[in-house]
Coordinates of C-alpha atoms in Angstrom, one line a residue:
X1 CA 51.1 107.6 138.3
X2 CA 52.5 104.3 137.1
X3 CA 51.8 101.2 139.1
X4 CA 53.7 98.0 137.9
X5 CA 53.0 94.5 138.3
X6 CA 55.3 93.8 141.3
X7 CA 52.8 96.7 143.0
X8 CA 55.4 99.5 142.9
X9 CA 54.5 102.9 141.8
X10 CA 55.9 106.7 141.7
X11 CA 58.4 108.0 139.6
X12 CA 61.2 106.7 141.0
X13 CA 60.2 103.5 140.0
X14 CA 59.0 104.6 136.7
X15 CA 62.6 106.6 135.7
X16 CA 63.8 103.0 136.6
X17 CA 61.8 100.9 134.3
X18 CA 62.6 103.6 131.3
X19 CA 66.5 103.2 132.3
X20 CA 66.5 99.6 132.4
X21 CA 64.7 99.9 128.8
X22 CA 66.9 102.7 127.8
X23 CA 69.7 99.7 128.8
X24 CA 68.3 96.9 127.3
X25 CA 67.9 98.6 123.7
X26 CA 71.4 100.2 123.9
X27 CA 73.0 96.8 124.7
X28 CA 71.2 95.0 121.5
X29 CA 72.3 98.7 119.1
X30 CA 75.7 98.2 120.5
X31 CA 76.3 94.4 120.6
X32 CA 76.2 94.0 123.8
X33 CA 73.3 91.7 124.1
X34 CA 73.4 88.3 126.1
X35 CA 74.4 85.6 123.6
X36 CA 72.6 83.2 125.5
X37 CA 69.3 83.5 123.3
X38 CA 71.1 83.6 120.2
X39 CA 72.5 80.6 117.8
X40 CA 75.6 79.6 115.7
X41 CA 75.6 79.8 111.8
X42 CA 75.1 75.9 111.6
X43 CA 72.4 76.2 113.8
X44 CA 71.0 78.3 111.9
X45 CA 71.7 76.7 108.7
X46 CA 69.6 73.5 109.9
X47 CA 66.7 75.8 111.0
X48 CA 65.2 77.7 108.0
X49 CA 61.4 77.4 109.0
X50 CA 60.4 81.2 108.8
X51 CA 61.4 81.9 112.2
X52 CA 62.4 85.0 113.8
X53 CA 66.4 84.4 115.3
X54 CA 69.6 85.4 116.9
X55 CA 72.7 84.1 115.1
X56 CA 76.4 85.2 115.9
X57 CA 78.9 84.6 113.0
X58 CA 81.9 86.2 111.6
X59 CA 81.6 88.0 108.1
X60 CA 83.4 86.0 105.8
X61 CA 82.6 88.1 102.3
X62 CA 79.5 89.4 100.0
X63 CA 77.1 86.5 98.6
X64 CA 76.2 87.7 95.1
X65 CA 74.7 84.1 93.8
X66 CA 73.6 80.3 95.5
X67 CA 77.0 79.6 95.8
X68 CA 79.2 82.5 95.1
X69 CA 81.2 84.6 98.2
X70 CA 83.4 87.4 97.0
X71 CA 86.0 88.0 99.8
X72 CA 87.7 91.3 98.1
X73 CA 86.7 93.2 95.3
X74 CA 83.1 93.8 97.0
X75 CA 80.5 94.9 94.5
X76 CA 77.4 95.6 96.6
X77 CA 76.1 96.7 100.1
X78 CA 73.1 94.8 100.1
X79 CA 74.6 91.6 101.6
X80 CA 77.0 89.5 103.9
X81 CA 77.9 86.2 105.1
X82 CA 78.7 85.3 108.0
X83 CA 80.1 81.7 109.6
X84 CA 81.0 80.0 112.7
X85 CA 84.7 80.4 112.1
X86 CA 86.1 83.8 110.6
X87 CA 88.5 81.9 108.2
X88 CA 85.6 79.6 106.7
X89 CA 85.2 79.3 102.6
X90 CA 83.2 76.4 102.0
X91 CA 80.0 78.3 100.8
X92 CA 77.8 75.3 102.6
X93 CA 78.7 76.5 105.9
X94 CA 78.2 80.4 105.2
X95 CA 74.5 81.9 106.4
X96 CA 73.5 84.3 103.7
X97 CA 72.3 87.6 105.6
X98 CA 70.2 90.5 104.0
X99 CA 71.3 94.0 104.6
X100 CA 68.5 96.3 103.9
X101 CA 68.6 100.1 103.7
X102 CA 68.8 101.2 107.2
X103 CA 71.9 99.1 107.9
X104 CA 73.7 99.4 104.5
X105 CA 76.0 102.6 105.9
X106 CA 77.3 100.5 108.9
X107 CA 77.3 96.4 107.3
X108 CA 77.7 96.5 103.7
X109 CA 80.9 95.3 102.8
X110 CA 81.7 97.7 99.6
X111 CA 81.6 100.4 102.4
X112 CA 83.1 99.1 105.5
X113 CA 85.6 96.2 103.5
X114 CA 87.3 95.9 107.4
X115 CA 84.3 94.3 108.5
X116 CA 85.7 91.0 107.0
X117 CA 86.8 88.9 110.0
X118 CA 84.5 90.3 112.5
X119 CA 81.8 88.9 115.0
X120 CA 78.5 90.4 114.3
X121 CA 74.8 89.5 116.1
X122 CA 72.1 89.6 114.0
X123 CA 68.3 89.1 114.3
X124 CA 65.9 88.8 111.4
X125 CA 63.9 85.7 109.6
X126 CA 65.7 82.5 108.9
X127 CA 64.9 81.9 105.0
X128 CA 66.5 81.5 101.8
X129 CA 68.4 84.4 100.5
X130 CA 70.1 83.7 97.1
X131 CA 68.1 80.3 97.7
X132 CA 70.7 79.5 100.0
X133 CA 70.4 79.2 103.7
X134 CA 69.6 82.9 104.9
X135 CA 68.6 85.6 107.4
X136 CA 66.3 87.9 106.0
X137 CA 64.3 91.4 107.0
X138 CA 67.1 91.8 110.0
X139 CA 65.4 93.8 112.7
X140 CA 69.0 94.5 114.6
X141 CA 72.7 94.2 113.2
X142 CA 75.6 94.5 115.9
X143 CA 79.5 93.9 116.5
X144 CA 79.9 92.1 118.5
X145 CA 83.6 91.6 118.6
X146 CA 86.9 93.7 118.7
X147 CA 88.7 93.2 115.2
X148 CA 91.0 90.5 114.9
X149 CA 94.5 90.8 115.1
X150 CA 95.6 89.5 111.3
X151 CA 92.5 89.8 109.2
X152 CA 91.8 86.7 107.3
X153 CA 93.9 87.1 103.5
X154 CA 91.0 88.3 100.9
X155 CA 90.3 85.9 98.3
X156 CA 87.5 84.6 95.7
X157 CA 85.4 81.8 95.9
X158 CA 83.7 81.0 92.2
X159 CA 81.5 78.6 91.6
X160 CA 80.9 79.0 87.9
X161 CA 83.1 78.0 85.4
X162 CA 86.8 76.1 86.2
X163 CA 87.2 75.8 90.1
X164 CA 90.6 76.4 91.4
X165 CA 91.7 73.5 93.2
X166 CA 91.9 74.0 97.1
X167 CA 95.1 73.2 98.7
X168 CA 94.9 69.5 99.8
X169 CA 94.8 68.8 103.8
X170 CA 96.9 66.1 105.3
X171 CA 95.0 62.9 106.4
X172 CA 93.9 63.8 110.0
X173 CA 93.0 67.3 108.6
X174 CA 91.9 70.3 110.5
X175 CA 88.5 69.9 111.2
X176 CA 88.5 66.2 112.5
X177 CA 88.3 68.3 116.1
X178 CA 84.9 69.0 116.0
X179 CA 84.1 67.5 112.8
X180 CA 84.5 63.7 114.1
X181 CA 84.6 64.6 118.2
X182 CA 81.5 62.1 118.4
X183 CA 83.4 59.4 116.8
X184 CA 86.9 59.7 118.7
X185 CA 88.3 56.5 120.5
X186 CA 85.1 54.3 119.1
X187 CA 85.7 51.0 117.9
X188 CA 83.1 48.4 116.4
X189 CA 79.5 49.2 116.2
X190 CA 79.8 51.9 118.5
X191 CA 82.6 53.8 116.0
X192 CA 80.2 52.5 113.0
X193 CA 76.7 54.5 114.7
X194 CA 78.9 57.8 115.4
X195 CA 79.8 58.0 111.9
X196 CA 76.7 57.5 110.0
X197 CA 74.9 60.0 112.3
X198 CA 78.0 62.2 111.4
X199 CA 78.4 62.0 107.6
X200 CA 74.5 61.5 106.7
X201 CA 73.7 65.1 107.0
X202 CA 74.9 66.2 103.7
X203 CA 73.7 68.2 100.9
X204 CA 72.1 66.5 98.6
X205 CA 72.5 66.8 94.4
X206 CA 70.5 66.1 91.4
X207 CA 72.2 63.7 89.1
X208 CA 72.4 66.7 86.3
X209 CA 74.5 68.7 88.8
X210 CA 77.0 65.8 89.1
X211 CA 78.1 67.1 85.8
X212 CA 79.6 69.8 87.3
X213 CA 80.4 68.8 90.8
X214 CA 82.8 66.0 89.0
X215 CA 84.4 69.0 86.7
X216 CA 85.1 70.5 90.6
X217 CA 85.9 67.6 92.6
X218 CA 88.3 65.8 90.3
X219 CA 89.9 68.6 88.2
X220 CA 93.4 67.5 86.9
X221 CA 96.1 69.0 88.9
X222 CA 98.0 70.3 86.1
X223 CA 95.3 71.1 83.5
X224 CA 92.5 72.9 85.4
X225 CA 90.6 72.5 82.0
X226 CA 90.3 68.6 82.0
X227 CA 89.2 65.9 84.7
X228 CA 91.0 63.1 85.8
X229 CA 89.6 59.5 84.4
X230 CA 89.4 56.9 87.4
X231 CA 90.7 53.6 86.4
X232 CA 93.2 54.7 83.3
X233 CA 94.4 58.1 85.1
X234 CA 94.1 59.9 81.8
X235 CA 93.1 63.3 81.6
X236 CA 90.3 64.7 79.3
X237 CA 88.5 67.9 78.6
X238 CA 85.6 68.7 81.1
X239 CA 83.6 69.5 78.3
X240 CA 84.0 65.8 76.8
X241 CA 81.6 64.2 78.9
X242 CA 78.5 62.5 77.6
X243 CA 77.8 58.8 75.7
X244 CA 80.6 59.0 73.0
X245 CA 83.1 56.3 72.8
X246 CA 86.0 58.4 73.8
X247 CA 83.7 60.8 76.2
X248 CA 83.8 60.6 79.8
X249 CA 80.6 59.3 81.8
X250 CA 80.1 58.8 85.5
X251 CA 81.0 56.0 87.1
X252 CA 79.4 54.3 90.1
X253 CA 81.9 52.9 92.0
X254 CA 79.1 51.5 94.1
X255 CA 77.1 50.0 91.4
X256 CA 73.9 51.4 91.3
X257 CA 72.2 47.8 90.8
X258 CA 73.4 46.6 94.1
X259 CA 70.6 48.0 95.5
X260 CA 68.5 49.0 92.6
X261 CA 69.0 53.1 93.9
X262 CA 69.5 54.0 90.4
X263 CA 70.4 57.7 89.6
X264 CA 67.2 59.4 91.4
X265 CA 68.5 61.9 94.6
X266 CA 70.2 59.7 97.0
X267 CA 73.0 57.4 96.5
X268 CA 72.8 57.2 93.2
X269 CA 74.2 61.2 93.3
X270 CA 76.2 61.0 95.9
X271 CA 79.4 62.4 94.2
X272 CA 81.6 60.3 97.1
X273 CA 81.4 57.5 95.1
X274 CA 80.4 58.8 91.6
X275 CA 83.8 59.4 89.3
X276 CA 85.0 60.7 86.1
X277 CA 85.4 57.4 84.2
X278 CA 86.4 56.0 79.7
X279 CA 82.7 55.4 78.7
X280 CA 84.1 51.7 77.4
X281 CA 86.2 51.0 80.4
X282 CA 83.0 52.2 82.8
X283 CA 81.3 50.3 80.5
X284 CA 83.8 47.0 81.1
X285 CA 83.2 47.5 84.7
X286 CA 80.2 47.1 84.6
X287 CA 78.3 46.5 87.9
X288 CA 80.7 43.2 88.8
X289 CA 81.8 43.3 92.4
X290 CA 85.5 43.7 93.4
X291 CA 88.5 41.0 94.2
X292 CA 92.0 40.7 92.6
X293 CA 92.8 38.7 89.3
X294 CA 91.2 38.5 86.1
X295 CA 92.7 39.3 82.9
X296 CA 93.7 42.6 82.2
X297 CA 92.0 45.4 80.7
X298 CA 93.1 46.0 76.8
X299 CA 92.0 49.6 77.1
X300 CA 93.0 50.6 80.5
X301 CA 96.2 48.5 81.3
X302 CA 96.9 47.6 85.4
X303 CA 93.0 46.4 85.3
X304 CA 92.1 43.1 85.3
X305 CA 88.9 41.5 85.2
X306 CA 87.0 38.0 84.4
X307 CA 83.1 37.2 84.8
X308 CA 82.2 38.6 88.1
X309 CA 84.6 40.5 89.6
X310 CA 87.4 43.9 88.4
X311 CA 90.6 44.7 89.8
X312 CA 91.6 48.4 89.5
X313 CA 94.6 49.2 88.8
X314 CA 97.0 49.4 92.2
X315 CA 97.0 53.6 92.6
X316 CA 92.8 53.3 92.5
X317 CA 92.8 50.2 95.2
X318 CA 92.7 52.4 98.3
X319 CA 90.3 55.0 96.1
X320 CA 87.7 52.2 95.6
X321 CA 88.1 50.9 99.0
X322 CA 87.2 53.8 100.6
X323 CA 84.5 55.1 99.0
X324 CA 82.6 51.6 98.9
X325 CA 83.2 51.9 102.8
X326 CA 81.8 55.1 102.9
X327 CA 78.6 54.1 101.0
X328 CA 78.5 51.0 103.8
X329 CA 78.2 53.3 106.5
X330 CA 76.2 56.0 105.0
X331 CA 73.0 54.1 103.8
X332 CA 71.6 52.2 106.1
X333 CA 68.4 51.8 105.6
X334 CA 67.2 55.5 106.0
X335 CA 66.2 57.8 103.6
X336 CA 64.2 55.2 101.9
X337 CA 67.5 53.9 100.3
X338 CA 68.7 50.4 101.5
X339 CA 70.9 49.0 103.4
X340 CA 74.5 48.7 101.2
X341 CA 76.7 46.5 103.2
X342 CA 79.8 45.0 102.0
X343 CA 80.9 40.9 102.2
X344 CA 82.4 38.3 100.7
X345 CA 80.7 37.2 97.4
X346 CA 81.3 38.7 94.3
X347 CA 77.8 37.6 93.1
X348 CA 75.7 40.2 94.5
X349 CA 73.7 40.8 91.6
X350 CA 71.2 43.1 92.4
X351 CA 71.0 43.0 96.2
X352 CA 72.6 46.0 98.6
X353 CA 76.0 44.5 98.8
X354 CA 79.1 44.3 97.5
X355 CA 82.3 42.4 97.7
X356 CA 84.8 41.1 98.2
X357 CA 85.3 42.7 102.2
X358 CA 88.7 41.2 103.0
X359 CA 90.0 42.5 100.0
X360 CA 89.0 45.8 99.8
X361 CA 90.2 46.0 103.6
X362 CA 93.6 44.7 102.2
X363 CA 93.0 47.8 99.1
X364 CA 92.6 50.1 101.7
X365 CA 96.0 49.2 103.6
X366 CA 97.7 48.9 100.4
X367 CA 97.1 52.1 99.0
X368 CA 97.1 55.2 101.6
X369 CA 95.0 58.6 100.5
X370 CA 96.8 60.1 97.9
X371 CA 97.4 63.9 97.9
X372 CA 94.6 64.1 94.8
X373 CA 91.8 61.8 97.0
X374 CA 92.0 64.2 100.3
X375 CA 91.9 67.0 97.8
X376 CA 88.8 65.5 96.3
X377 CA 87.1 64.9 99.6
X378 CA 88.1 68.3 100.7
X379 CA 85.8 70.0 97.9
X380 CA 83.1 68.1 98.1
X381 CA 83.1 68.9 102.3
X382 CA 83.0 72.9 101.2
X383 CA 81.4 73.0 97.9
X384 CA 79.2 70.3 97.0
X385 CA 77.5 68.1 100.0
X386 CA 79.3 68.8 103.2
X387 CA 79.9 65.8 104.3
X388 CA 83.3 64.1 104.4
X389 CA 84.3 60.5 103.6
X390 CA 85.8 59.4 107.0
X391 CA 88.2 56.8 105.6
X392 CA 90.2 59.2 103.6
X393 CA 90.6 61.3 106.7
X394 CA 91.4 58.5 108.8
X395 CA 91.6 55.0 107.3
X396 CA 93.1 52.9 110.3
X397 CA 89.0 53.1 111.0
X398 CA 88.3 50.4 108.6
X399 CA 90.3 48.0 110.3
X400 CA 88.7 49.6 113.8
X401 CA 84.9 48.7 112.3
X402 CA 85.6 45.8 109.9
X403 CA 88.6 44.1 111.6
X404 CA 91.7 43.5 109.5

């Protein structure tokens, strides 16, 4: 005879404990399972300790390397990724799940294809699969969700060799809503905190990788081969970048020696403000600080410059602006990095500022986000770091933070 803990006993009592058993594994088989225990993809993402979890994501395609998703065409059964949102494609916000043998029939997506879209609950070890934020060993797969009505349109996200460029969102773009909802109707310092706690969990690159994320992020338009120069707007071959006179090189917009961060992990590869750039006009820039007049720039006309200061030329004001502005509210003073904060000298030399503030508030009014700069900003949210530069999304919030 069984007796249980609450002092019960006979076998009506025991058929009950083996039904509510019978129950409980039947709910977690079949998806029904109480969500409360469980935990989104991002979650997730920020949690790979080795830990045994619940996360609930829609599949969103087959991850075959660190930062490749197929989304038709599926080659294997041995994996899926799932996200918070069914229509997601930035690879950073994708959880990497394992599927081993005994779930293969049911969850692999060169079987079941019409599993793209769906909700599924999984448990299993939060690790890198693919070295890539994962769930591995899973110990129960479930739907969890009816299909959805229009299935997201199969596509193909590369990551190796020339990347298509994404369609460009409008300033204001669809994922300020949750993206920026701890930053919405902020002014001043309080507007100024939200953001930096916002924007400073990214992913962060090697300065070898910027290579390629600058091939990605600023990809000419019309020639998917070359990248576009910032400063000049001319257009060269990805593969001419190096120390050559007529190579490309990478620019810091925020000169690395305001600060002395150099090119080691940290700002000094943060591709926000790191651009395609002439090696001699790069060069001409220098590290000099920014305010209007000079003389102009032989080699890349519009430019102007004199001892301590460079203009750029009017359609790279706004650029420059905003992604000094990011760098202001993205370092400060964590990470080991300093402070950067912008003001009004141009004779910074090598402390963590740069200038002129008035005028690159006036830049920033001048020259709106261009179609090409939300573009850029949009690849490096899905591909590269994750993060978004707020000002291109909303630049009225310069004038909210710095005053006009």
């Amino acid at each position: 005879m069984v007796v249980n803990s609450f002092g019960r006993s006979g076998p009506r009592w025991t058929a009950a404990l083996l039904a509510f058993a019978v129950t409980t594994c039947l709910a977690v088989i079949t998806g029904t399972a109480s969500a409360a225990s469980s935990m989104t993809v991002a979650t997730a993402l920020a949690t790979q300790n080795g830990q045994t979890a619940t996360v609930v994501g829609y599949v969103v395609g087959e991850p075959t390397a660190t930062s490749t998703v197929l989304r038709s065409n599926f080659t294997g059964d041995t994996a899926i990724a799932i996200a918070d949102t069914a229509t997601e494609t930035g690879t950073l916000r994708m959880l990497y799940v394992q599927v081993t043998t005994s779930y293969r029939a049911t969850f692999g997506l060169r079987t079941n294809p019409g599993l793209l879209g769906r909700s599924v609950t999984v448990t299993g070890t939060l690790t890198a699969y693919f070295t890539h934020g994962g769930l591995k060993n899973p110990t129960s797969m479930a739907l969890t969700g009816a299909p959805p009505t229009q299935p997201p349109t199969p596509t193909a996200t590369p990551t190796s060799g020339p990347t298509p460029t994404p369609t460009p969102t409008s300033t204001g773009g669809p994922y300020d809503a949750t993206y920026y909802r701890d930053a919405v109707g902020k002014t001043g310092p309080g507007l100024r905190g939200a953001l930096h706690t916002i924007i400073k969990t990214q992913t962060k690159l090697t300065y070898d990788q910027v290579w390629d994320a600058l091939k990605s992020t600023d990809q000419d338009p019309a020639n998917p081969n070359n990248v576009v120069m910032l400063y000049t707007g001319e257009s060269k071959s990805k593969s001419q970048n190096g120390g050559g006179v007529d190579d490309w090189n990478r620019e810091h917009v925020w000169a690395k020696s305001h600060g002395d961060f150099g090119t080691a992990t940290g700002p000094g590869t943060d591709i926000h403000h790191l651009r395609p750039c002439d090696v001699s006009v790069n060069s001409t820039r220098g590290n000099k600080d920014f305010d209007n007049g000079g003389t102009q720039v032989t080699e890349a006309p519009g430019n102007y410059t004199d001892a301590d200061s460079w203009e750029p030329r009017d359609a790279d004001k706004g650029d420059v602006a905003r992604m000094i502005m990011y760098m202001a509210i993205r370092y400060e003073g964590e990470d080991g990095w300093p402070d950067l904060e912008m003001n009004q000298s141009v004779t910074n030399g090598t402390a963590p500022y740069i200038g002129k503030l008035s005028v690159l508030l006036q830049w920033n009014l001048a020259d709106p986000p261009s179609a090409f700069e939300k573009n850029r900003n949009q690849v490096i949210y899905d591909n590269w770091q994750g993060n978004r530069n707020p000002f291109i999304d909303h630049p009225e919030w310069a004038t909210a933070i710095w005053g006009g």
